[in-house]
Short mmCIF file of C-alpha atoms and ligand atoms in Angstrom, two decimals:
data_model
loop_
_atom_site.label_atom_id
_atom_site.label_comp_id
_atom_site.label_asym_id
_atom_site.label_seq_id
_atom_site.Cartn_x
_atom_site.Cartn_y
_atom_site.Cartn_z
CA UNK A 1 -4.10 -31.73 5.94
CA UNK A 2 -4.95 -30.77 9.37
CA UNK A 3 -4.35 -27.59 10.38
CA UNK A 4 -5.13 -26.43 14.35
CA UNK A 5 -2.27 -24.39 15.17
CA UNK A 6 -1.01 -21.81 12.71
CA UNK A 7 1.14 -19.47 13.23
CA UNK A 8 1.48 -15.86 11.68
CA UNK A 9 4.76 -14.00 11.40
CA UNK A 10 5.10 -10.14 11.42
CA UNK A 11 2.02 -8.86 12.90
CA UNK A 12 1.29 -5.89 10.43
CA UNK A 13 -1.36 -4.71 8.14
CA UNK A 14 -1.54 -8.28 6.55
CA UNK A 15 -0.18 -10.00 9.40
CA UNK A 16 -2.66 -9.26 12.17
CA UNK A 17 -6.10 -9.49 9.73
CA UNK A 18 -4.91 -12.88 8.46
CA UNK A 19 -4.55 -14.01 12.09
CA UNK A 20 -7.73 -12.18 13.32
CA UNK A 21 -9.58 -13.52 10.19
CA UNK A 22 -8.16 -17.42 11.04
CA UNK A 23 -8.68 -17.11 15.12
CA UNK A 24 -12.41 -16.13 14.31
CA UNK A 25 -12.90 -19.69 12.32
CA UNK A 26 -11.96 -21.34 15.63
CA UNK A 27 -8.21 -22.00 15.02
CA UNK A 28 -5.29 -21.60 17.37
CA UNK A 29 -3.01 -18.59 15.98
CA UNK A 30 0.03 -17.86 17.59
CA UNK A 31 0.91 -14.36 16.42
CA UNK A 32 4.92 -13.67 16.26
CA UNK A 33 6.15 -9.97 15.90
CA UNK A 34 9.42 -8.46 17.08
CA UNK A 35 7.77 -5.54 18.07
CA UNK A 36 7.00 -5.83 22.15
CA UNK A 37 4.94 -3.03 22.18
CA UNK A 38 2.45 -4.61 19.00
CA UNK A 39 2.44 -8.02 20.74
CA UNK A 40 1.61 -6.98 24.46
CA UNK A 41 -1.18 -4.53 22.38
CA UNK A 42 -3.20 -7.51 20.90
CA UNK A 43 -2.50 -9.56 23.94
CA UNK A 44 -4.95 -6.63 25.62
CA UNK A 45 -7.24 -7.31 22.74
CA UNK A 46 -6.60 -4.15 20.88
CA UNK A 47 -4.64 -3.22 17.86
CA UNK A 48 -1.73 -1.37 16.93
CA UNK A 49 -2.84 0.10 13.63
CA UNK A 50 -5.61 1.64 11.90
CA UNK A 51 -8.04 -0.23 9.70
CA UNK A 52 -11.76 -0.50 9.96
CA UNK A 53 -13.15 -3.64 11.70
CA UNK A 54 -10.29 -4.91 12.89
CA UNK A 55 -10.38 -4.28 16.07
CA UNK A 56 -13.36 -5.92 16.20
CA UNK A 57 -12.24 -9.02 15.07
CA UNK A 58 -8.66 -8.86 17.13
CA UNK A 59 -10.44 -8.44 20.36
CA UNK A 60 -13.17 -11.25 20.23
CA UNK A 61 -10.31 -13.50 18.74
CA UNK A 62 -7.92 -12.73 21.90
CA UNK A 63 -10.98 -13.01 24.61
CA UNK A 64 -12.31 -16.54 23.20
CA UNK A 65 -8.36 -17.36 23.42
CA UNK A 66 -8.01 -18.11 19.69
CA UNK A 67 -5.69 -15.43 18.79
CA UNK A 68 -2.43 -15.21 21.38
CA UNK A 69 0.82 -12.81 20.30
CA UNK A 70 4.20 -13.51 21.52
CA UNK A 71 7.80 -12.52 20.16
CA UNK A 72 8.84 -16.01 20.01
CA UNK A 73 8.35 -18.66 17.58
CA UNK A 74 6.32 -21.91 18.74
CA UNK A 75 5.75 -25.08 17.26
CA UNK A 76 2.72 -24.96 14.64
CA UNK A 77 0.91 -26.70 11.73
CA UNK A 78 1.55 -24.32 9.35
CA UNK A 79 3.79 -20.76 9.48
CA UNK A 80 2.67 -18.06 7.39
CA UNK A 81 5.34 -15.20 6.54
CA UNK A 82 3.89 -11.44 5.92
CA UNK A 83 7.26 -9.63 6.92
CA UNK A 84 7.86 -6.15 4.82
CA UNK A 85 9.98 -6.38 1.85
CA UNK A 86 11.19 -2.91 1.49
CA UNK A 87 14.29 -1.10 -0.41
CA UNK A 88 18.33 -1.62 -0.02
CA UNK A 89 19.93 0.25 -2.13
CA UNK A 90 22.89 -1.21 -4.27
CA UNK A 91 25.62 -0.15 -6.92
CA UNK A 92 24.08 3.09 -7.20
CA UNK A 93 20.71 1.97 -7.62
CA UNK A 94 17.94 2.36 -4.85
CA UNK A 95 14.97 0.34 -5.44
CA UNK A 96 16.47 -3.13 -5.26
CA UNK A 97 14.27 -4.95 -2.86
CA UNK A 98 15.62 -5.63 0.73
CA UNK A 99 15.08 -9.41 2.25
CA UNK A 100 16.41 -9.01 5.37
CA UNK A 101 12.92 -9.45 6.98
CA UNK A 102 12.02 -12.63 5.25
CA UNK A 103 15.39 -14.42 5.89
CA UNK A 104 14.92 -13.24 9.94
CA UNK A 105 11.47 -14.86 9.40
CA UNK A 106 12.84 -18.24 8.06
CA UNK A 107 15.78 -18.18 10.93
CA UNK A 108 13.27 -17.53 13.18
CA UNK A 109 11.24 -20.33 12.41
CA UNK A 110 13.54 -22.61 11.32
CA UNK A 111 14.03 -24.13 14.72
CA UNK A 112 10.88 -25.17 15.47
CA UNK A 113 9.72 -26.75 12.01
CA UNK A 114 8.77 -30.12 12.27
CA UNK A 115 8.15 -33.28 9.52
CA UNK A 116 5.00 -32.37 8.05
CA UNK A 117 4.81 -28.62 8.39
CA UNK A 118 3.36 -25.91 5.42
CA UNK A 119 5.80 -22.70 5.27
CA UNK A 120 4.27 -19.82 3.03
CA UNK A 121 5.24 -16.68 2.11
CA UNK A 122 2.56 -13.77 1.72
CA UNK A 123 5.16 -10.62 1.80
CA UNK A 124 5.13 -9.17 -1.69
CA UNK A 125 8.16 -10.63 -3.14
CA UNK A 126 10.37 -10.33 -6.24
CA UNK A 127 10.62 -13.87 -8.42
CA UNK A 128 12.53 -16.01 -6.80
CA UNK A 129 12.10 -15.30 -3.02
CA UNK A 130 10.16 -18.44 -2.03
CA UNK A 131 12.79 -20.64 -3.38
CA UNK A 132 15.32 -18.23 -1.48
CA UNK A 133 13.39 -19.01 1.57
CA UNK A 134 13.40 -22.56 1.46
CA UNK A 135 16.83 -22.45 0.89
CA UNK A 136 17.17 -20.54 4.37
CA UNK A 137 15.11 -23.18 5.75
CA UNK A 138 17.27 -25.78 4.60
CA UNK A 139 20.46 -24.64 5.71
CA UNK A 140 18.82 -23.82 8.90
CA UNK A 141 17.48 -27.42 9.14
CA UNK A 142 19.46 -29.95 7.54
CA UNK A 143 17.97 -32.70 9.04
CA UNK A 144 14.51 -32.04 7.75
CA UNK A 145 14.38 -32.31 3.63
CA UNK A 146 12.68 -29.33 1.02
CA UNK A 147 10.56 -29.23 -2.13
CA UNK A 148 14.03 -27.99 -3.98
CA UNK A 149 16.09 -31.24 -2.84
CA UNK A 150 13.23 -33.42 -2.55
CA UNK A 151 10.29 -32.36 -4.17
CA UNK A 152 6.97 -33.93 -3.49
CA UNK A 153 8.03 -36.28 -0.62
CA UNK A 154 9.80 -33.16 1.12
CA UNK A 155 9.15 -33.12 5.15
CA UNK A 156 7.90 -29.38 4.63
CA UNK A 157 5.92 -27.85 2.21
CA UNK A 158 6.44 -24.11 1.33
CA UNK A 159 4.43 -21.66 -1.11
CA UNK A 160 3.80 -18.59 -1.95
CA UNK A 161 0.57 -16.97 -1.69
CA UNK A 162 0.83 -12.83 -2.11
CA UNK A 163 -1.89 -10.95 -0.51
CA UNK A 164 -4.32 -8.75 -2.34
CA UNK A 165 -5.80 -6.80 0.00
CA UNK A 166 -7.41 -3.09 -0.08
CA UNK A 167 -5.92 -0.76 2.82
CA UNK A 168 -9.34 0.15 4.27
CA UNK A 169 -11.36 -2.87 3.22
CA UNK A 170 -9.15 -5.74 4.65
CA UNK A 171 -11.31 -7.54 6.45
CA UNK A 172 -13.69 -8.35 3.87
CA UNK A 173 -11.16 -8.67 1.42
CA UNK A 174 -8.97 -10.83 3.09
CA UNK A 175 -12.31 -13.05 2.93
CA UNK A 176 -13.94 -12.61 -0.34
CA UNK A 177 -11.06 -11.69 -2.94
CA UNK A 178 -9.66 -15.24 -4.61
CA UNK A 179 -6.21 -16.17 -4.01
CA UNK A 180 -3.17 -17.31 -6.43
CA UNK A 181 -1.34 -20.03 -4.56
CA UNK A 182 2.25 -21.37 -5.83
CA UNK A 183 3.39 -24.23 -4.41
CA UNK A 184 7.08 -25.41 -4.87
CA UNK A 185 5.52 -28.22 -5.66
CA UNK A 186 1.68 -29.57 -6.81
CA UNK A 187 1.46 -30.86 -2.46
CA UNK A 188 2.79 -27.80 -1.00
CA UNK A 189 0.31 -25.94 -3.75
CA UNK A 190 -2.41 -28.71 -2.68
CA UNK A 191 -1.93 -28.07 1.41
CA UNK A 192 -1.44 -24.45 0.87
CA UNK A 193 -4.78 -24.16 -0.71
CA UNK A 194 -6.46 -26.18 2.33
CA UNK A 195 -5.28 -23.91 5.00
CA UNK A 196 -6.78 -20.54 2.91
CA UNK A 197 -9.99 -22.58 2.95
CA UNK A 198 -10.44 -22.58 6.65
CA UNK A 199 -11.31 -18.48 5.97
CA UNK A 200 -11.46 -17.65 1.88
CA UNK A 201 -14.69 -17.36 0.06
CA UNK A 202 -12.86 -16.85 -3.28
CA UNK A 203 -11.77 -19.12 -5.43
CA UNK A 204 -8.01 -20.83 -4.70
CA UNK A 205 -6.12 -21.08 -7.77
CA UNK A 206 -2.72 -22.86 -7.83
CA UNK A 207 0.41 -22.45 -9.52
CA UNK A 208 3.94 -21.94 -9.65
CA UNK A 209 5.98 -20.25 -6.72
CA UNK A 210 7.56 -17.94 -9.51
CA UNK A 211 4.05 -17.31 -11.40
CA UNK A 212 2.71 -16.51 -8.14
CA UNK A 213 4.77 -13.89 -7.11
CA UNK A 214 5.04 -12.50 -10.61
CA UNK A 215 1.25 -12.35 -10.85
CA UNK A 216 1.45 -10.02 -7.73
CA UNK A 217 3.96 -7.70 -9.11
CA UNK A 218 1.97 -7.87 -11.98
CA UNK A 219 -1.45 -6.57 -10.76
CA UNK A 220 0.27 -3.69 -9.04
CA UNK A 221 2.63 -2.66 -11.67
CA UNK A 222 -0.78 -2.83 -14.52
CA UNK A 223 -2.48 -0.19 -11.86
CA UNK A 224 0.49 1.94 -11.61
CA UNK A 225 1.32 1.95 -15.21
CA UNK A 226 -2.84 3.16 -15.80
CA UNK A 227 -2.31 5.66 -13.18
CA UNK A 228 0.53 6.85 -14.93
CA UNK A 229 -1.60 6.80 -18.11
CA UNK A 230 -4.02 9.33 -16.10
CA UNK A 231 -1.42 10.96 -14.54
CA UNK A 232 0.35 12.35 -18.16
CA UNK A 233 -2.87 12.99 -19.54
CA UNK A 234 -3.46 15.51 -17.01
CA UNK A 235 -0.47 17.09 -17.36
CA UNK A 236 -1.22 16.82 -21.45
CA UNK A 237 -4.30 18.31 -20.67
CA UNK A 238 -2.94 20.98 -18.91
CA UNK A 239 -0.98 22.24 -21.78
CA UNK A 240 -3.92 22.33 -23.81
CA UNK A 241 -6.29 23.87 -21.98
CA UNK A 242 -8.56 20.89 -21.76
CA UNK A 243 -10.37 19.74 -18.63
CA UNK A 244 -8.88 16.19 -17.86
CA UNK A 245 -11.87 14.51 -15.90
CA UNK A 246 -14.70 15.88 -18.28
CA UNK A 247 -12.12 13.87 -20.66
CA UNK A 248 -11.60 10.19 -19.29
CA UNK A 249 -15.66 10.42 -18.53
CA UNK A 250 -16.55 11.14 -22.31
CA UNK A 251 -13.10 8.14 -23.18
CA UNK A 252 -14.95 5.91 -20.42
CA UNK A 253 -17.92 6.01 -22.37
CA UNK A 254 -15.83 3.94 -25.25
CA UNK A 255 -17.29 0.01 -24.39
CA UNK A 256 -13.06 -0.73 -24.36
CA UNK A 257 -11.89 1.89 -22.27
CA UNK A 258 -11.45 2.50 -18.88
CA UNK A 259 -8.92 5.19 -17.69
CA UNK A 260 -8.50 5.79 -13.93
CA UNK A 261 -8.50 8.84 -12.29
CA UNK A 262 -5.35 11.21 -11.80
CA UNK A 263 -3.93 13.01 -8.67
CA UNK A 264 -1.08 14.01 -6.72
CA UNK A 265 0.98 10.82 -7.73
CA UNK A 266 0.70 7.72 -6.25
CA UNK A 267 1.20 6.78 -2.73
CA UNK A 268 1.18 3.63 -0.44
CA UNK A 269 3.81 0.92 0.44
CA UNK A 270 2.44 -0.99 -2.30
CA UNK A 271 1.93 0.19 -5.94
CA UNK A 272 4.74 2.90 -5.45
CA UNK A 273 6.74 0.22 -4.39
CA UNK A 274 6.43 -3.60 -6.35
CA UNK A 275 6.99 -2.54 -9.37
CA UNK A 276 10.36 -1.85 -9.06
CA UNK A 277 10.60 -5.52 -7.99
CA UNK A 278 10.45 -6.02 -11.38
CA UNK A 279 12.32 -3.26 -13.12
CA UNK A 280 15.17 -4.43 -10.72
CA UNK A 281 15.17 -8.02 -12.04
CA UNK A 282 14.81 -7.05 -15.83
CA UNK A 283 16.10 -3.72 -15.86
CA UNK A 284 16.25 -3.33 -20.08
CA UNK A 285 13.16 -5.24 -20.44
CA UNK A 286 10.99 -3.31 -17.52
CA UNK A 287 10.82 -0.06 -19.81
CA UNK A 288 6.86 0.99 -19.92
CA UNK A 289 6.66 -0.05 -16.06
CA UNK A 290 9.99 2.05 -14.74
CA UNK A 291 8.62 4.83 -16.79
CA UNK A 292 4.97 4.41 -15.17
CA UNK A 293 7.03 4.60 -12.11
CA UNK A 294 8.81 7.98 -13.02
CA UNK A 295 5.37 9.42 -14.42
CA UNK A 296 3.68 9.07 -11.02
CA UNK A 297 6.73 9.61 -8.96
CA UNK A 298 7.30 13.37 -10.39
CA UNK A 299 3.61 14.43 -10.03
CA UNK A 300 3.80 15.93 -6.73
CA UNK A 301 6.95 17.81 -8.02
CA UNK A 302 4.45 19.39 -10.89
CA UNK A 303 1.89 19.96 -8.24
CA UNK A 304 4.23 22.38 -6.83
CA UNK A 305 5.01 23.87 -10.08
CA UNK A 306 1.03 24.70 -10.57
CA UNK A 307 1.81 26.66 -6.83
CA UNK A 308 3.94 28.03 -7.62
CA UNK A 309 2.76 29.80 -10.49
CA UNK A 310 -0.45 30.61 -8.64
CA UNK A 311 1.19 32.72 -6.01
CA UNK A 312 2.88 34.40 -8.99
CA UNK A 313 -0.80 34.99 -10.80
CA UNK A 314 -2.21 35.77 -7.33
CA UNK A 315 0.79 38.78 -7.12
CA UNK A 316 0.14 39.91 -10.50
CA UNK A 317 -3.34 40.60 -9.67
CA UNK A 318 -2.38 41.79 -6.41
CA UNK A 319 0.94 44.42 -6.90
CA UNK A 320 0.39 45.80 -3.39
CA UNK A 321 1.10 42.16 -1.84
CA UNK A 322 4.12 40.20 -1.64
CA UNK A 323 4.64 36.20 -1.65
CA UNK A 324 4.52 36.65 2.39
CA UNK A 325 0.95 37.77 2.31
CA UNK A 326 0.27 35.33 0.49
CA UNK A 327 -2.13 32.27 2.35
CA UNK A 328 -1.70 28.80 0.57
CA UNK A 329 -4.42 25.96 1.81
CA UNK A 330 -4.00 22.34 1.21
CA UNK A 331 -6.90 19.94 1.10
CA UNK A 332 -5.60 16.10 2.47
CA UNK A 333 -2.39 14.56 3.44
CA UNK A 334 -3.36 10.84 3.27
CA UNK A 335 -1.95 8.51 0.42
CA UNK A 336 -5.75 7.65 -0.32
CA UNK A 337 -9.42 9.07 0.52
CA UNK A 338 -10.74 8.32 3.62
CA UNK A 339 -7.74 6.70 5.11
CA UNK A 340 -5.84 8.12 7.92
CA UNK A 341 -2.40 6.83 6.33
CA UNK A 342 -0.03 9.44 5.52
CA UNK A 343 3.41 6.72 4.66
CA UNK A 344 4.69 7.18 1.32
CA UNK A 345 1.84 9.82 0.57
CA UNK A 346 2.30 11.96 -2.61
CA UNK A 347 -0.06 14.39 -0.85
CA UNK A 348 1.83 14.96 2.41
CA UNK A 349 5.41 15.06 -0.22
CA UNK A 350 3.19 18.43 -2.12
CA UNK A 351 2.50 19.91 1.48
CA UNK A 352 6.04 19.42 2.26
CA UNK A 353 7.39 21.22 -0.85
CA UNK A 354 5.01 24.17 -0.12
CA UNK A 355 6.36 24.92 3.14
CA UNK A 356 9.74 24.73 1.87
CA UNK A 357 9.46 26.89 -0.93
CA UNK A 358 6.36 29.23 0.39
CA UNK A 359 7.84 31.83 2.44
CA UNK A 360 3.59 33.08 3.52
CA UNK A 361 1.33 30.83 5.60
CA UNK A 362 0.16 26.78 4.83
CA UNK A 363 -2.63 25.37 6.06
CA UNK A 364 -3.30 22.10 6.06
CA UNK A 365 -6.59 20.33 6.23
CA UNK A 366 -7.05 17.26 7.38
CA UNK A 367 -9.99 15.76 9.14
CA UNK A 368 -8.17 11.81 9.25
CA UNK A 369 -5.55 13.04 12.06
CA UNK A 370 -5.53 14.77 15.34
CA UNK A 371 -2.26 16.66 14.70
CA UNK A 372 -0.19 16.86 12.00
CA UNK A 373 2.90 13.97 11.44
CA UNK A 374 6.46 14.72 13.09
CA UNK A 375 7.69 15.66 9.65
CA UNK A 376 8.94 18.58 7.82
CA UNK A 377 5.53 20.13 8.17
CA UNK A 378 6.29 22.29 11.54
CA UNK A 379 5.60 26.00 10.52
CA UNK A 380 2.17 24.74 8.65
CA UNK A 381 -0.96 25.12 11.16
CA UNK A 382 -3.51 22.26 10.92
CA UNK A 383 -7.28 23.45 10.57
CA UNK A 384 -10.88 23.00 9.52
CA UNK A 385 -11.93 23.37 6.27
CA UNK A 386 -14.13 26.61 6.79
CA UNK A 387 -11.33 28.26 8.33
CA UNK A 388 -8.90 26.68 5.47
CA UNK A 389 -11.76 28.05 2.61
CA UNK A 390 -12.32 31.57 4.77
CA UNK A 391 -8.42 32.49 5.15
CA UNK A 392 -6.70 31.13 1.78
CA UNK A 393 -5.22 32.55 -1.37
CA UNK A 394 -5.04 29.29 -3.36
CA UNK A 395 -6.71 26.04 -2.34
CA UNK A 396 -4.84 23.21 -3.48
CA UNK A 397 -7.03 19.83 -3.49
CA UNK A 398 -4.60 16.97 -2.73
CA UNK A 399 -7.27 13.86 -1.34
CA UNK A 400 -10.92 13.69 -2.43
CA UNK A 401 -11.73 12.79 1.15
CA UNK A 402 -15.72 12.53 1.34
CA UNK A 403 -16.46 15.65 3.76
CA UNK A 404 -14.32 17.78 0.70
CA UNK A 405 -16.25 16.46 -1.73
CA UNK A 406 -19.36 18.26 -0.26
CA UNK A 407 -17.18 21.33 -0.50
CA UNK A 408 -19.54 23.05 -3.23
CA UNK A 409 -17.77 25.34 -6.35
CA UNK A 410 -19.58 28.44 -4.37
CA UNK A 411 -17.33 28.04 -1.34
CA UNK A 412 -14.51 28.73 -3.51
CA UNK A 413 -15.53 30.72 -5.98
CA UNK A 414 -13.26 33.73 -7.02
CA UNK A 415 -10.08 31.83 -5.29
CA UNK A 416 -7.14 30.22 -7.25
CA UNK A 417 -7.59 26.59 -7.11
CA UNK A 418 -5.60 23.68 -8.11
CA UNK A 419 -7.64 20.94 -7.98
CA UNK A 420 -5.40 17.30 -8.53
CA UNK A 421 -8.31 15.14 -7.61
CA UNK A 422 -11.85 17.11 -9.64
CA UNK A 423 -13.07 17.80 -7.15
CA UNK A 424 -14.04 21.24 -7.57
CA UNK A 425 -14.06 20.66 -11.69
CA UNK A 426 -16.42 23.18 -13.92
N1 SAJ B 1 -4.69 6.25 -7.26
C1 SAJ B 1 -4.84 7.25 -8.21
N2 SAJ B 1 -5.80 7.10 -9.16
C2 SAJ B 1 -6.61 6.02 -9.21
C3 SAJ B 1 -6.45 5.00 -8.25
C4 SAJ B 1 -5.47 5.14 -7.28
O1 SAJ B 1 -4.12 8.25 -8.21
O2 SAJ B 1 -7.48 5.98 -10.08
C5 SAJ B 1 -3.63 6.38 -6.23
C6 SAJ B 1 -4.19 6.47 -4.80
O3 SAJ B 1 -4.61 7.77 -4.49
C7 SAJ B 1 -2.99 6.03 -3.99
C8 SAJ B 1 -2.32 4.99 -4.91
O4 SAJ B 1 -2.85 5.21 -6.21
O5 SAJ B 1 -2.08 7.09 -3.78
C9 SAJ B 1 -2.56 3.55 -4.52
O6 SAJ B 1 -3.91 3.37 -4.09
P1 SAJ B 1 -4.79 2.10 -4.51
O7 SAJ B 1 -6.11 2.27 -3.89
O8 SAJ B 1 -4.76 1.94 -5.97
O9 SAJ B 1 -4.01 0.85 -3.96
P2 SAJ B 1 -3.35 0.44 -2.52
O10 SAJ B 1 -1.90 0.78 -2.57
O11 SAJ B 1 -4.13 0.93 -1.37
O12 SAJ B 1 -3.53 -1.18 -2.61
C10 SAJ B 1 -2.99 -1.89 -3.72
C11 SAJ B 1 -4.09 -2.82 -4.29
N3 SAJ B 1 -3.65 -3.33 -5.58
C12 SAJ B 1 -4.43 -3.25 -6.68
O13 SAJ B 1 -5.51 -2.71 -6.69
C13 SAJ B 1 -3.90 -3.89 -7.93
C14 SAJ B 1 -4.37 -3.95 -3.31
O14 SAJ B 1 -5.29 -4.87 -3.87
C15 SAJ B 1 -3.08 -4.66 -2.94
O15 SAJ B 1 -3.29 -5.72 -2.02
C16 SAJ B 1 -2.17 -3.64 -2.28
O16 SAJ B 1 -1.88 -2.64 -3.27
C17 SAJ B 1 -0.91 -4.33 -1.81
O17 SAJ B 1 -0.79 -4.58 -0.60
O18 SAJ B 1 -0.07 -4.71 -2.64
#
């Protein structure tokens, strides 16, 4: 299949790479966002979010007049959806995943598909949304036929390919990692794997729409539930007096095992997120991954448990103070090291908590942001870490950012510590 204009819809932290990435092989991307203010940015050549080389890419792609944004669908080769998929909440229950975006996406669209056209889906996706989109399509476009009426000799083929990208390492990523197409059918599978070779190194393997975007949920849910796995044995370890990361390294040392490394909880639009996708479909069967979920997700609430109950040590050793003189710092507010992203992070959820319950002074240390987010954090004060290690009580160590790690044990030596990332370990 021939493929010189492709189009991109939703311009976002997939979005915008995957249209930088197929601009810079000399294609003609139309970007589509509904966000004016993202679209008139990359029309300037810059970007509207923060990940490393990207801008890079974005602004050579718009100046050699590869890459062009608008709001409004065009006429393409090939549309490729990465819309978010968030939360609705439903009878009670509030992880049931939302596709409002994607069905906007196919409406959008919809008009100008022509005979011949590839439609895939990259948004993370619970089983069954590709087939839900072509269904969109359909009734959107009943003079053009679909693989679910028509099967191989449809007029437009439609797949699902999830992305598997690292926040931070996108670009390269989006490049090298392989990719797990599902076609509707074995063509749209076939022609969905031609257009990711204009720009993937990895390897294209095809299945099933359904496989496809279980095998997504899949590889998020299996890192979330060994997070959780790290997560409870820290908490285990607590208990019994046992330091946790001197523990997985001796485990790791087992040819079989490999335990990952627990924190705050888990943050990020992504792993805190899919599996749910799953638990919503299958709620009786789901039980090890909703309880992953629940693990991780109560963490932060834990966190501020150990707090607490260092101010109460720290007054115990100190009868002449109250909670008020009482200076908490905390180390990172990011979801992940070395990122500047604070969305769904289990860090900036801890910091939160302190200020609500900490009636003395929170600082917060950050070196990612300029100032800290519009959030519930007002009354914290955003500083260095040498003023952060000179003025505080307890040091609580939220994101092993790099410039913490150098943080030696003799800067805080003699100060009570609660270290969720081992950083300052024994
Ligand atoms: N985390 C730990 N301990 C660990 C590893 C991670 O507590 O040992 C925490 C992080 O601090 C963070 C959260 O987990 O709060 C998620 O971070 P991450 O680096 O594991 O993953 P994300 O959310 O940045 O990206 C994931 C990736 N999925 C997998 O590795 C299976 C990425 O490949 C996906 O493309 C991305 O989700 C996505 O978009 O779905």
């Amino acid at each position: 299949m021939n493929f010189d204009t492709i189009s991109v819809i939703g311009l976002g932290y997939i979005g915008l790479p995957t249209a930088a990435v197929i601009a810079s092989r000399r294609k003609n991307v139309i970007g589509v966002d509904i966000n004016q203010n993202a679209v008139d940015t990359i029309n300037r050549g810059d970007i509207h979010i923060v990940e490393p080389e990207l801008d890079i890419v974005v602004h050579s792609a718009v100046n050699e007049g590869c890459l062009r944004a608008t709001t409004v669908p065009e006429p393409a080769d090939a549309f490729l959806i990465a819309v978010p998929t968030p939360f609705k909440a439903e009878n009670g229950n509030d992880h049931v995943p939302d596709l409002t975006y994607i069905e906007a996406a196919s409406k959008a669209i919809a008009p100008v598909l022509e005979k011949g056209n590839l439609v895939i889906l990259e948004s993370t996706s619970p089983v069954g949304a590709t087939e839900q989109m072509a269904q969109w399509l359909a009734e959107a476009r009943p003079d053009l036929t679909f693989p679910q009426t028509h099967g191989e000799d449809s007029d437009i083929r439609v797949a699902h390919c999830p992305e598997r990208v690292l926040p931070g390492h996108v670009v390269r990523e989006l490049v090298e990692n392989d990719r797990v197409i599902g076609g509707m059918t074995a063509k749209c599978s076939a022609a969905a794997a031609s257009l990711y070779s204009i720009f993937v190194e990895g390897e294209c393997i095809t299945t099933t729409a359904r496989t496809a975007e279980m095998a997504k949920l899949t590889e998020n849910s299996f890192r979330d539930v060994n997070i959780a796995f790290a997560n409870e044995l820290s908490i285990i370890c607590d208990k019994l007096d046992i330091n946790v990361w001197e523990l997985i390294r001796l485990s790791n040392r087992h040819p079989r095992v490999n335990i990952l490394q627990p924190g705050p909880g888990v943050g990020g639009h992504c792993i805190a997120v899919d599996p749910w996708f799953i638990v919503s479909e299958t709620p009786d069967e789901a039980r090890l991954i909703r309880t992953a979920r629940e693990v991780n997700d109560g963490k932060p609430q834990w966190v501020l448990e150990k707090v607490q109950q260092a101010v109460g040590q720290f007054l115990t050793a100190n009868p002449d103070k109250t909670a008020r003189d009482v200076t908490i710092a905390c180390f990172g507010l990011a979801f992940k090291p070395d990122i500047d992203d604070l969305r769904e992070s289990p860090a900036l959820r801890v910091a939160e908590a302190i200020l609500d319950k900490h009636v003395g002074g929170l600082l917060v240390v950050e070196p990612n942001i300029a100032s800290l987010p519009d959030t519930k954090l007002e009354g914290a004060e955003l500083v260095g870490a040498s003023q952060a290690l000179a003025q505080a009580d307890i040091l609580v160590m939220l994101v092993d950012h790099k410039p913490f790690t150098q943080i030696g044990r003799e800067n805080v030596a003699e100060r009570l510590i609660i270290d969720c990332r081992g950083v300052w370990e024994a």
